[in-house]
Coordinates of C-alpha atoms and ligand atoms in Angstrom, one line a residue:
Chain A
X1 CA 178.7 115.8 182.3
X2 CA 181.1 116.4 179.4
X3 CA 179.4 117.3 176.1
X4 CA 181.8 115.1 174.2
X5 CA 183.7 112.3 175.7
X6 CA 186.2 110.0 173.9
X7 CA 187.4 107.0 175.8
X8 CA 190.3 104.7 174.9
X9 CA 189.8 105.4 171.2
X10 CA 191.9 103.2 168.8
X11 CA 191.9 103.4 165.0
X12 CA 194.4 101.3 163.0
X13 CA 195.1 101.4 159.2
X14 CA 197.0 98.4 158.0
X15 CA 199.8 98.5 160.5
X16 CA 199.6 102.2 161.3
X17 CA 197.9 103.0 164.6
X18 CA 196.5 106.4 163.7
X19 CA 194.7 106.9 167.0
X20 CA 196.1 105.1 170.0
X21 CA 194.1 104.9 173.2
X22 CA 193.0 108.5 173.2
X23 CA 190.9 109.9 176.0
X24 CA 189.4 113.3 175.6
X25 CA 186.6 115.2 177.2
X26 CA 185.1 118.6 176.1
X27 CA 182.8 120.4 178.6
X28 CA 179.9 122.4 177.4
X29 CA 181.0 125.9 176.3
X30 CA 184.6 125.0 176.2
X31 CA 187.1 125.9 173.4
X32 CA 189.6 123.1 173.1
X33 CA 192.4 122.8 170.6
X34 CA 193.7 119.5 169.3
X35 CA 197.3 119.9 168.0
X36 CA 200.1 117.6 166.9
X37 CA 202.6 117.1 164.1
X38 CA 201.4 116.0 160.6
X39 CA 200.0 112.5 160.7
X40 CA 199.5 112.4 164.4
X41 CA 195.9 111.3 164.0
X42 CA 193.9 114.6 164.5
X43 CA 191.7 114.2 161.4
X44 CA 191.3 110.5 162.1
X45 CA 190.0 111.3 165.5
X46 CA 187.4 113.7 164.0
X47 CA 186.4 111.0 161.5
X48 CA 185.8 108.5 164.3
X49 CA 183.8 111.0 166.3
X50 CA 181.6 112.0 163.4
X51 CA 180.8 108.5 162.0
X52 CA 183.1 108.6 158.9
X53 CA 185.3 105.9 160.3
X54 CA 184.5 103.1 162.7
X55 CA 186.9 102.9 165.6
X56 CA 188.6 99.6 166.4
X57 CA 188.3 100.1 170.1
X58 CA 186.9 102.6 172.5
X59 CA 183.8 104.8 172.7
X60 CA 182.7 108.2 171.7
X61 CA 179.9 109.7 173.8
X62 CA 178.0 112.8 172.9
X63 CA 175.8 114.0 175.8
X64 CA 176.3 110.5 177.2
X65 CA 175.0 108.9 174.0
X66 CA 177.2 106.4 172.3
X67 CA 178.2 107.6 168.8
X68 CA 180.4 104.7 168.0
X69 CA 178.3 103.1 165.3
X70 CA 176.2 106.1 164.3
X71 CA 176.3 107.2 160.6
X72 CA 177.6 110.6 159.7
X73 CA 174.2 112.1 158.8
X74 CA 172.8 111.0 162.2
X75 CA 175.7 112.4 164.1
X76 CA 175.1 115.7 162.3
X77 CA 171.5 115.7 163.2
X78 CA 172.3 115.1 166.8
X79 CA 174.0 118.5 166.8
X80 CA 177.6 117.8 165.9
X81 CA 178.9 119.9 163.0
X82 CA 182.3 119.5 161.4
X83 CA 184.3 121.0 158.7
X84 CA 186.8 119.2 156.5
X85 CA 190.5 119.8 156.2
X86 CA 190.2 119.4 152.4
X87 CA 187.9 122.3 151.9
X88 CA 184.6 120.9 151.0
X89 CA 181.5 122.6 149.4
X90 CA 178.8 121.5 146.9
X91 CA 180.4 123.1 143.8
X92 CA 177.4 123.2 141.6
X93 CA 175.0 124.7 144.2
X94 CA 175.1 128.4 144.8
X95 CA 176.7 129.7 148.0
X96 CA 173.2 130.4 149.4
X97 CA 172.0 126.8 148.6
X98 CA 175.1 125.4 150.2
X99 CA 174.0 126.9 153.4
X100 CA 170.3 125.9 153.0
X101 CA 171.3 122.3 152.5
X102 CA 172.8 122.3 156.0
X103 CA 169.7 123.4 157.7
X104 CA 166.9 121.5 156.0
X105 CA 167.7 118.1 157.2
X106 CA 167.5 119.2 160.8
X107 CA 163.9 120.1 160.3
X108 CA 162.3 116.7 160.5
X109 CA 159.8 116.5 157.7
X110 CA 158.3 113.8 155.6
X111 CA 159.5 113.4 152.0
X112 CA 155.9 113.7 150.9
X113 CA 155.6 117.1 152.7
X114 CA 158.6 118.2 150.7
X115 CA 157.0 117.0 147.5
X116 CA 153.8 118.9 148.2
X117 CA 155.7 121.8 149.7
X118 CA 153.4 122.4 152.6
X119 CA 152.8 125.9 153.9
X120 CA 154.9 125.1 157.0
X121 CA 157.8 124.1 154.8
X122 CA 157.6 127.2 152.8
X123 CA 157.7 129.3 156.0
X124 CA 160.7 127.3 157.3
X125 CA 162.3 127.9 153.9
X126 CA 161.9 131.7 154.1
X127 CA 163.4 131.7 157.6
X128 CA 166.2 129.5 156.4
X129 CA 167.0 131.9 153.6
X130 CA 167.1 134.8 156.1
X131 CA 169.4 132.9 158.3
X132 CA 171.7 131.9 155.4
X133 CA 171.9 135.5 154.3
X134 CA 172.9 136.6 157.8
X135 CA 175.6 134.0 157.9
X136 CA 176.8 135.0 154.4
X137 CA 177.0 138.6 155.7
X138 CA 178.9 137.4 158.7
X139 CA 181.7 135.8 156.7
X140 CA 181.7 138.5 154.1
X141 CA 180.2 136.6 151.2
X142 CA 177.0 138.7 150.8
X143 CA 177.5 139.4 147.1
X144 CA 178.4 135.8 146.3
X145 CA 175.1 134.4 147.4
X146 CA 174.1 133.3 143.9
X147 CA 177.5 132.4 142.7
X148 CA 178.2 128.7 142.2
X149 CA 180.3 127.6 145.2
X150 CA 182.8 125.9 142.8
X151 CA 183.6 129.3 141.3
X152 CA 184.7 130.8 144.6
X153 CA 188.3 131.3 145.6
X154 CA 189.9 128.8 148.1
X155 CA 189.6 131.2 151.0
X156 CA 186.0 132.0 150.1
X157 CA 185.1 128.3 150.0
X158 CA 186.7 127.9 153.4
X159 CA 184.5 130.7 154.8
X160 CA 181.5 129.2 153.1
X161 CA 182.1 125.8 154.6
X162 CA 182.5 127.4 158.0
X163 CA 179.2 129.3 157.6
X164 CA 177.5 126.1 156.4
X165 CA 178.6 124.3 159.6
X166 CA 177.0 127.0 161.6
X167 CA 173.7 126.9 159.7
X168 CA 171.9 124.3 162.0
X169 CA 173.2 126.1 165.1
X170 CA 175.2 123.0 166.3
X171 CA 175.9 122.3 169.9
X172 CA 179.4 121.0 169.1
X173 CA 181.6 122.3 166.3
X174 CA 184.6 120.4 165.1
X175 CA 186.9 122.5 162.9
X176 CA 189.7 120.9 161.0
X177 CA 192.4 123.5 160.2
X178 CA 190.1 126.5 159.5
X179 CA 193.1 128.8 159.3
X180 CA 195.4 126.7 157.1
X181 CA 196.4 128.0 153.7
X182 CA 194.6 131.3 153.8
X183 CA 196.1 134.8 153.9
X184 CA 196.8 136.5 157.3
X185 CA 193.8 138.8 157.0
X186 CA 191.6 135.7 156.7
X187 CA 193.4 134.0 159.5
X188 CA 192.5 136.9 161.8
X189 CA 188.9 136.8 160.5
X190 CA 188.6 133.1 161.3
X191 CA 190.1 133.7 164.7
X192 CA 187.6 136.3 165.6
X193 CA 184.7 134.2 164.2
X194 CA 185.7 131.3 166.4
X195 CA 186.1 133.6 169.5
X196 CA 182.7 135.1 168.8
X197 CA 181.2 131.6 168.8
X198 CA 182.9 130.8 172.0
X199 CA 181.5 133.9 173.6
X200 CA 178.0 132.9 172.5
X201 CA 178.5 129.8 174.5
X202 CA 179.2 127.3 171.7
X203 CA 181.4 124.3 172.3
X204 CA 184.3 124.1 169.9
X205 CA 187.0 121.5 169.2
X206 CA 189.6 123.0 167.0
X207 CA 192.4 121.3 165.0
X208 CA 194.9 123.8 163.9
X209 CA 198.6 124.1 163.1
X210 CA 198.8 127.8 163.4
X211 CA 200.2 128.1 167.0
X212 CA 199.4 131.8 167.3
X213 CA 195.7 131.1 166.7
X214 CA 195.8 128.1 169.0
X215 CA 197.6 129.7 171.9
X216 CA 195.5 132.9 171.6
X217 CA 192.1 131.6 171.7
X218 CA 192.1 128.1 173.4
X219 CA 191.1 127.4 176.9
X220 CA 192.8 124.1 176.8
X221 CA 195.1 122.3 174.4
X222 CA 195.4 118.6 173.8
X223 CA 198.5 117.3 172.0
X224 CA 198.7 114.1 169.9
X225 CA 201.8 112.5 168.6
X226 CA 201.8 109.2 166.7
X227 CA 198.2 108.8 167.7
X228 CA 198.8 109.1 171.4
X229 CA 197.9 111.9 173.7
X230 CA 201.2 113.2 175.0
X231 CA 200.0 116.3 176.8
X232 CA 197.0 118.3 177.8
X233 CA 196.6 121.6 179.6
X234 CA 196.4 125.4 179.4
X235 CA 198.2 127.0 176.4
X236 CA 200.9 128.3 178.7
X237 CA 201.6 124.9 180.2
X238 CA 201.6 123.3 176.7
X239 CA 204.1 125.9 175.4
X240 CA 206.5 124.8 178.2
X241 CA 205.9 121.1 178.1
X242 CA 209.1 119.2 177.3
X243 CA 207.3 116.3 175.5
X244 CA 205.5 118.7 173.3
X245 CA 208.7 120.6 172.4
X246 CA 210.3 117.2 171.7
X247 CA 207.4 116.1 169.5
X248 CA 207.5 119.3 167.4
X249 CA 211.2 120.1 167.3
X250 CA 213.0 117.0 168.6
X251 CA 213.7 115.2 165.3
Chain B
X1 CA 156.9 137.9 126.1
X2 CA 158.5 134.6 127.3
X3 CA 155.3 133.5 128.7
X4 CA 153.5 134.2 125.4
X5 CA 156.0 132.1 123.4
X6 CA 155.9 129.3 126.0
X7 CA 152.1 129.3 125.7
X8 CA 152.3 129.3 121.9
X9 CA 154.7 126.3 122.1
X10 CA 152.4 124.3 124.3
X11 CA 149.4 125.1 122.0
X12 CA 151.5 123.9 119.1
X13 CA 152.5 120.7 120.8
X14 CA 148.9 119.9 121.9
X15 CA 147.6 120.8 118.4
X16 CA 150.3 118.7 116.7
X17 CA 147.9 116.1 115.3
X18 CA 145.9 118.8 113.4
X19 CA 149.0 120.6 112.3
X20 CA 150.4 117.3 111.0
X21 CA 147.1 116.5 109.2
X22 CA 147.2 119.9 107.5
X23 CA 150.9 119.9 106.7
X24 CA 151.6 116.3 105.6
X25 CA 148.2 114.7 105.0
X26 CA 149.7 111.6 103.3
X27 CA 152.2 110.9 106.0
X28 CA 149.9 111.7 108.8
X29 CA 149.9 108.3 110.4
X30 CA 153.7 107.9 110.2
X31 CA 154.5 111.3 111.6
X32 CA 152.1 110.8 114.4
X33 CA 153.6 107.5 115.2
X34 CA 157.1 109.2 115.4
X35 CA 155.6 111.9 117.7
X36 CA 154.1 109.3 120.0
X37 CA 157.5 107.5 120.3
X38 CA 159.2 110.8 120.9
X39 CA 156.8 111.7 123.7
X40 CA 157.1 108.3 125.3
X41 CA 160.9 108.4 125.0
X42 CA 161.0 111.9 126.5
X43 CA 159.1 110.6 129.6
X44 CA 161.4 107.6 129.8
X45 CA 164.5 109.8 129.5
X46 CA 163.3 112.1 132.2
X47 CA 162.7 109.2 134.5
X48 CA 166.2 108.0 133.8
X49 CA 167.7 111.5 134.3
X50 CA 166.3 111.5 137.9
X51 CA 168.9 108.9 138.6
X52 CA 171.9 109.7 136.4
X53 CA 171.4 113.5 136.4
X54 CA 170.2 114.3 139.8
X55 CA 171.8 111.8 142.2
X56 CA 174.6 111.0 139.9
X57 CA 174.4 107.2 139.9
X58 CA 175.2 105.7 136.5
X59 CA 172.4 103.1 136.4
X60 CA 172.2 100.9 133.4
X61 CA 169.2 99.0 134.7
X62 CA 166.5 101.2 133.2
X63 CA 165.4 98.7 130.5
X64 CA 164.7 96.2 133.3
X65 CA 162.3 98.6 135.0
X66 CA 160.7 99.6 131.7
X67 CA 160.4 95.9 130.9
X68 CA 158.9 94.9 134.3
X69 CA 156.2 97.6 133.8
X70 CA 155.6 96.6 130.2
X71 CA 155.2 92.9 131.0
X72 CA 153.1 93.6 134.1
X73 CA 150.7 95.6 132.1
X74 CA 150.8 93.2 129.1
X75 CA 150.1 90.2 131.2
X76 CA 147.4 91.7 133.4
X77 CA 145.6 93.3 130.4
X78 CA 145.6 90.1 128.3
X79 CA 145.3 87.2 130.8
X80 CA 143.5 88.9 133.7
X81 CA 141.7 91.4 131.6
X82 CA 142.4 94.2 134.0
X83 CA 141.2 97.6 133.0
X84 CA 143.9 100.0 131.6
X85 CA 144.3 102.3 134.6
X86 CA 144.6 99.3 137.0
X87 CA 147.3 97.6 134.9
X88 CA 149.1 101.0 134.5
X89 CA 149.1 101.4 138.3
X90 CA 150.3 97.8 138.8
X91 CA 153.1 98.4 136.3
X92 CA 154.3 101.5 138.2
X93 CA 154.2 99.6 141.5
X94 CA 155.8 96.5 140.2
X95 CA 158.8 98.4 138.8
X96 CA 159.1 100.5 142.0
X97 CA 159.1 97.4 144.2
X98 CA 161.8 95.7 142.1
X99 CA 163.9 98.8 142.2
X100 CA 163.5 99.2 145.9
X101 CA 164.5 95.6 146.4
X102 CA 167.6 95.5 144.2
X103 CA 168.5 99.1 145.0
X104 CA 169.5 98.4 148.6
X105 CA 172.3 95.9 147.7
X106 CA 173.3 97.8 144.5
X107 CA 173.9 101.1 146.2
X108 CA 176.2 99.4 148.7
X109 CA 178.6 99.0 145.7
X110 CA 181.1 101.6 144.7
X111 CA 180.4 103.8 141.7
X112 CA 181.8 101.6 139.0
X113 CA 180.6 98.4 140.5
X114 CA 177.2 99.9 140.7
X115 CA 177.1 100.6 137.0
X116 CA 178.2 97.0 136.3
X117 CA 175.7 95.6 138.8
X118 CA 172.9 97.5 137.2
X119 CA 174.0 96.3 133.8
X120 CA 173.9 92.8 135.1
X121 CA 170.4 93.4 136.3
X122 CA 169.3 94.6 132.9
X123 CA 170.9 91.5 131.3
X124 CA 169.2 89.1 133.7
X125 CA 165.9 90.8 133.2
X126 CA 166.3 90.4 129.4
X127 CA 167.2 86.7 129.8
X128 CA 164.2 86.2 132.0
X129 CA 161.9 87.8 129.5
X130 CA 163.3 85.5 126.8
X131 CA 163.2 82.3 128.8
X132 CA 160.4 82.4 131.3
X133 CA 158.1 81.3 128.5
X134 CA 155.2 80.4 130.7
X135 CA 154.8 84.0 131.8
X136 CA 156.3 86.1 129.0
X137 CA 155.8 83.7 126.1
X138 CA 159.5 84.5 125.4
X139 CA 160.3 85.3 121.8
X140 CA 156.7 84.6 120.8
X141 CA 155.8 87.9 122.4
X142 CA 152.6 88.8 124.3
X143 CA 150.1 89.9 121.6
X144 CA 146.6 91.3 121.5
X145 CA 147.1 93.9 124.3
X146 CA 144.0 96.0 124.1
X147 CA 143.9 99.7 123.3
X148 CA 143.6 101.7 126.5
X149 CA 140.2 102.5 127.9
X150 CA 140.2 105.4 130.3
X151 CA 137.7 105.5 133.1
X152 CA 136.9 103.9 136.5
X153 CA 134.6 100.9 137.0
X154 CA 131.0 101.9 136.9
X155 CA 131.7 105.4 135.5
X156 CA 131.8 106.6 131.9
X157 CA 134.7 105.3 129.9
X158 CA 136.7 106.6 127.0
X159 CA 138.5 104.3 124.6
X160 CA 141.7 105.6 123.1
X161 CA 141.6 104.1 119.7
X162 CA 142.9 106.7 117.3
X163 CA 146.5 107.9 116.8
X164 CA 145.7 111.5 117.9
X165 CA 143.9 110.1 120.9
X166 CA 147.0 108.1 121.8
X167 CA 149.3 111.0 121.2
X168 CA 147.3 113.1 123.7
X169 CA 147.3 110.3 126.2
X170 CA 151.1 110.0 125.9
X171 CA 151.4 113.8 126.1
X172 CA 149.3 113.8 129.3
X173 CA 151.6 111.2 130.8
X174 CA 154.6 113.3 129.8
X175 CA 153.1 116.3 131.4
X176 CA 152.6 114.4 134.6
X177 CA 156.2 113.2 134.5
X178 CA 157.5 116.7 133.9
X179 CA 155.5 118.1 136.8
X180 CA 156.9 115.3 139.1
X181 CA 160.4 115.8 137.7
X182 CA 160.3 119.5 138.6
X183 CA 158.9 118.9 142.1
X184 CA 161.6 116.3 142.8
X185 CA 164.5 118.3 141.4
X186 CA 164.0 121.7 142.9
X187 CA 163.4 123.0 146.4
X188 CA 164.5 120.8 149.3
X189 CA 164.3 117.4 147.7
X190 CA 166.3 118.6 144.7
X191 CA 168.9 120.2 146.9
X192 CA 169.3 117.0 148.9
X193 CA 169.6 115.0 145.6
X194 CA 172.2 117.4 144.2
X195 CA 174.2 117.5 147.5
X196 CA 174.5 113.7 147.4
X197 CA 175.5 113.9 143.7
X198 CA 178.1 116.6 144.1
X199 CA 179.8 115.6 147.4
X200 CA 178.6 112.6 149.3
X201 CA 180.8 112.9 152.4
X202 CA 179.8 116.6 152.8
X203 CA 176.1 115.6 152.3
X204 CA 176.5 113.3 155.3
X205 CA 177.9 116.2 157.4
X206 CA 174.8 118.2 156.3
X207 CA 172.6 115.5 157.8
X208 CA 171.6 114.0 154.5
X209 CA 171.4 110.2 154.3
X210 CA 172.9 109.5 150.9
X211 CA 171.4 106.0 150.6
X212 CA 167.9 107.3 151.3
X213 CA 168.0 109.9 148.5
X214 CA 169.7 107.6 146.0
X215 CA 167.1 105.0 146.6
X216 CA 164.3 107.5 146.4
X217 CA 165.5 108.8 143.0
X218 CA 166.2 105.2 141.8
X219 CA 162.8 103.9 142.9
X220 CA 160.7 106.8 141.5
X221 CA 162.7 106.7 138.3
X222 CA 162.0 103.0 138.0
X223 CA 158.3 103.5 138.8
X224 CA 157.9 106.1 136.0
X225 CA 159.8 103.9 133.6
X226 CA 157.4 101.1 134.5
X227 CA 154.5 103.4 133.7
X228 CA 156.0 104.3 130.4
X229 CA 156.4 100.6 129.7
X230 CA 152.7 100.1 130.2
X231 CA 151.8 103.0 127.9
X232 CA 154.2 101.6 125.3
X233 CA 152.7 98.1 125.2
X234 CA 149.2 99.4 125.1
X235 CA 150.2 101.5 122.1
X236 CA 152.0 98.7 120.2
X237 CA 149.6 96.0 121.4
X238 CA 152.5 93.6 121.6
X239 CA 155.4 93.1 124.0
X240 CA 158.6 91.3 123.0
X241 CA 161.9 90.7 124.9
X242 CA 163.7 92.9 122.3
X243 CA 162.0 95.9 123.6
X244 CA 164.1 95.8 126.8
X245 CA 167.6 95.1 125.6
X246 CA 170.8 97.1 126.3
X247 CA 170.1 99.0 123.1
X248 CA 167.5 100.9 125.1
X249 CA 170.1 102.0 127.6
X250 CA 172.3 103.3 124.8
X251 CA 169.4 105.3 123.4
X252 CA 168.7 106.8 126.9
X253 CA 172.4 107.6 127.5
X254 CA 172.5 109.4 124.1
X255 CA 169.3 111.4 124.9
X256 CA 170.3 112.3 128.4
X257 CA 174.0 113.0 128.0
X258 CA 173.9 114.6 124.7
X259 CA 170.7 116.5 125.5
X260 CA 171.9 117.8 128.9
X261 CA 172.2 115.7 131.9
X262 CA 170.3 117.0 134.9
X263 CA 168.3 119.5 132.9
X264 CA 164.6 119.3 132.0
X265 CA 165.0 121.3 128.8
X266 CA 168.2 119.4 127.8
X267 CA 166.6 116.0 128.2
X268 CA 163.4 117.1 126.3
X269 CA 165.5 118.5 123.4
X270 CA 167.6 115.4 123.4
X271 CA 164.5 113.2 123.2
X272 CA 163.1 115.1 120.3
X273 CA 166.4 115.1 118.4
X274 CA 167.5 111.6 119.0
X275 CA 164.1 109.9 118.7
X276 CA 162.7 111.9 115.8
X277 CA 166.0 112.3 113.9
X278 CA 166.8 108.7 113.3
X279 CA 163.2 108.4 111.9
X280 CA 163.6 111.5 109.7
X281 CA 166.9 110.1 108.5
X282 CA 165.1 107.0 107.2
X283 CA 164.5 109.1 104.1
X284 CA 168.2 108.6 103.3
X285 CA 168.6 105.0 104.3
X286 CA 172.1 104.4 103.1
X287 CA 173.5 107.4 104.9
X288 CA 171.3 107.2 108.0
X289 CA 173.7 105.7 110.4
X290 CA 176.6 107.7 109.1
X291 CA 174.7 111.0 109.5
X292 CA 173.4 110.0 112.9
X293 CA 176.9 108.9 114.1
X294 CA 178.5 112.1 112.7
X295 CA 175.9 114.2 114.5
X296 CA 176.6 112.4 117.8
X297 CA 180.3 113.0 117.4
X298 CA 179.7 116.7 116.5
X299 CA 177.7 117.3 119.7
X300 CA 180.2 115.4 121.9
X301 CA 183.1 117.4 120.4
X302 CA 181.5 120.8 120.3
X303 CA 179.6 120.6 123.5
X304 CA 180.6 117.8 125.8
X305 CA 178.0 118.9 128.4
X306 CA 175.2 118.4 125.9
X307 CA 173.0 120.6 123.8
X308 CA 171.6 122.2 126.9
X309 CA 174.9 124.1 127.5
X310 CA 174.8 125.3 123.9
X311 CA 171.3 126.6 124.4
X312 CA 172.3 128.3 127.6
X313 CA 175.2 129.9 126.0
X314 CA 173.0 131.1 123.1
X315 CA 170.4 132.6 125.4
X316 CA 173.1 134.1 127.6
X317 CA 174.6 135.8 124.5
X318 CA 171.2 137.1 123.5
X319 CA 170.6 138.5 126.9
X320 CA 173.9 140.4 126.5
X321 CA 175.7 138.7 129.3
Ligands
ATP401 N1 192.0 106.5 155.2 C1 193.2 106.2 155.6 N2 193.8 105.0 155.2 C2 195.1 104.7 155.6 N3 195.8 105.5 156.4 C3 195.3 106.6 156.8 C4 194.0 107.0 156.4 N4 193.7 108.2 157.0 C5 194.8 108.5 157.7 N5 195.7 107.6 157.6 C6 197.0 107.6 158.3 O1 196.8 107.8 159.7 C7 197.7 108.7 160.2 C8 197.0 109.8 160.8 O2 196.5 110.7 159.8 P1 195.6 111.9 160.1 O3 195.1 112.4 158.8 O4 194.6 111.6 161.1 O5 196.7 112.9 160.7 P2 196.5 114.5 161.0 O6 197.0 114.6 162.4 O7 195.2 115.0 160.7 O8 197.6 115.1 160.1 P3 197.7 116.5 159.3 O9 198.1 117.5 160.4 O10 198.7 116.4 158.3 O11 196.3 116.8 158.8 C9 198.7 109.0 159.1 O12 199.8 108.1 159.2 C10 197.9 108.7 157.9 O13 198.8 108.4 156.8
MG402 MG1 194.5 116.3 159.4

């Protein structure tokens, strides 16, 4: 069974059909890229999958479970993590706290237990801090742990948001342009982080404009244009696809 | 060193009635009265800051919750002759229930509509207090609210009849509010509150239900405001509709925003300055409002983030940062 399955998804905004009858399946452990010109509906598709937008038609299934009318926080707790195209952090929390927030809600606990701070919770918190520090090390933000996230550079915030998405060890990771608007060194860093996740067996759906990154690391590429899926296949096949070339260069 | 000075501060606050008696024996009653008001306002402002400071929802409904608690306590204590602790508990619960009920539809509104909606609630509550004469006695006020008697049925009791006694009771309540405030605004709960306040969509991606945490802060804030309302009417022994007008919101906004929104120390400093100061300024009646207004302007201009940010800068400078 596919881990994520999108069937006949339609999303309209006042006349614009942002996502038009899209079918998409991602198998466990796959690394799939979703590409397409600006405004082709990639982010809208992410928003429909993660509960930020309600689709007009069609269904989204995660492990066979219908996500169509599930709120974002519930989708997250089911094991679907996402990043935002507009880099998004909690600016007044420290980098470390930004990561901690992303794990705590996955550890079911009563509000009263949080108020009392039960021994179990304190233990979980210590483990969470350890995990957060490991992830900060991974993305090279070790010495920024206590800095307010809002004070970090654009690239650093991007890395922080990426690390935050990894915090709960999600089963499916949706990344919206992780390599956009950062310097070449950081693009390579991102690339190797994503590849490493893939090798660990994580399932990744990647939206990215950087073709080098997409073609290098994806197993499969899905192409959207004007909200419609116009092609799907291996990176090599996509590179040679006439409709894709037309969509990107033909106007 | 810091612990020592903190301890000295606490001792001074607790010993205030004696210090006042020694320092200004002739104005003792008046000064104690101001101190009691300050302590009650500090507790009320902290309860308000849970909502505006920590989940970032600009509620203007706080006087309604204060009023619900105040009237619940006043009515139960006078007509049903409930003991103090029972009517205090009822006041807390009544305010919490009202907040939970109105909170669900209110939080569906967008930010600005939420502020207007809560303002509407405060106005409606005030109109009800004025006009539901059978229950509230309207402008005639509920009078003869007894002084608090501490203790449980059957056990020993302690009547709080003196001003110092009342000061200590209010101080105990403030201490309880401070403890709860700290528990709520740090560690996992605090982090969830702040995540919702700072970036709601991202909070959702982190698995946080924004509505749940907004409602939680709103309801607990209201419950505490209801409790302060009960303490307030037992102190004054009367409850009138004027106690819960929009003027109260203005006072709270001044205390919280000029003190330091989202900061325990800032709100406490704000409460002391902006409750005690207007009283002290009574000594210069003609210039009172001018001085007060001028001071507000000065803080707003010099330190838009409140006095707390000034304090932080000062202590940062001392530490050589
Ligand atoms: N909230 C919204 N309200 C109205 N229209 C929207 C909204 N979000 C997206 N759109 C429109 O839907 C279409 C698809 O937008 P979307 O952001 O999904 O594209 P995208 O593929 O992510 O583009 P990009 O590569 O520039 O990020 C665009 O025409 C956009 O203007
Ligand atoms: Mg996009």
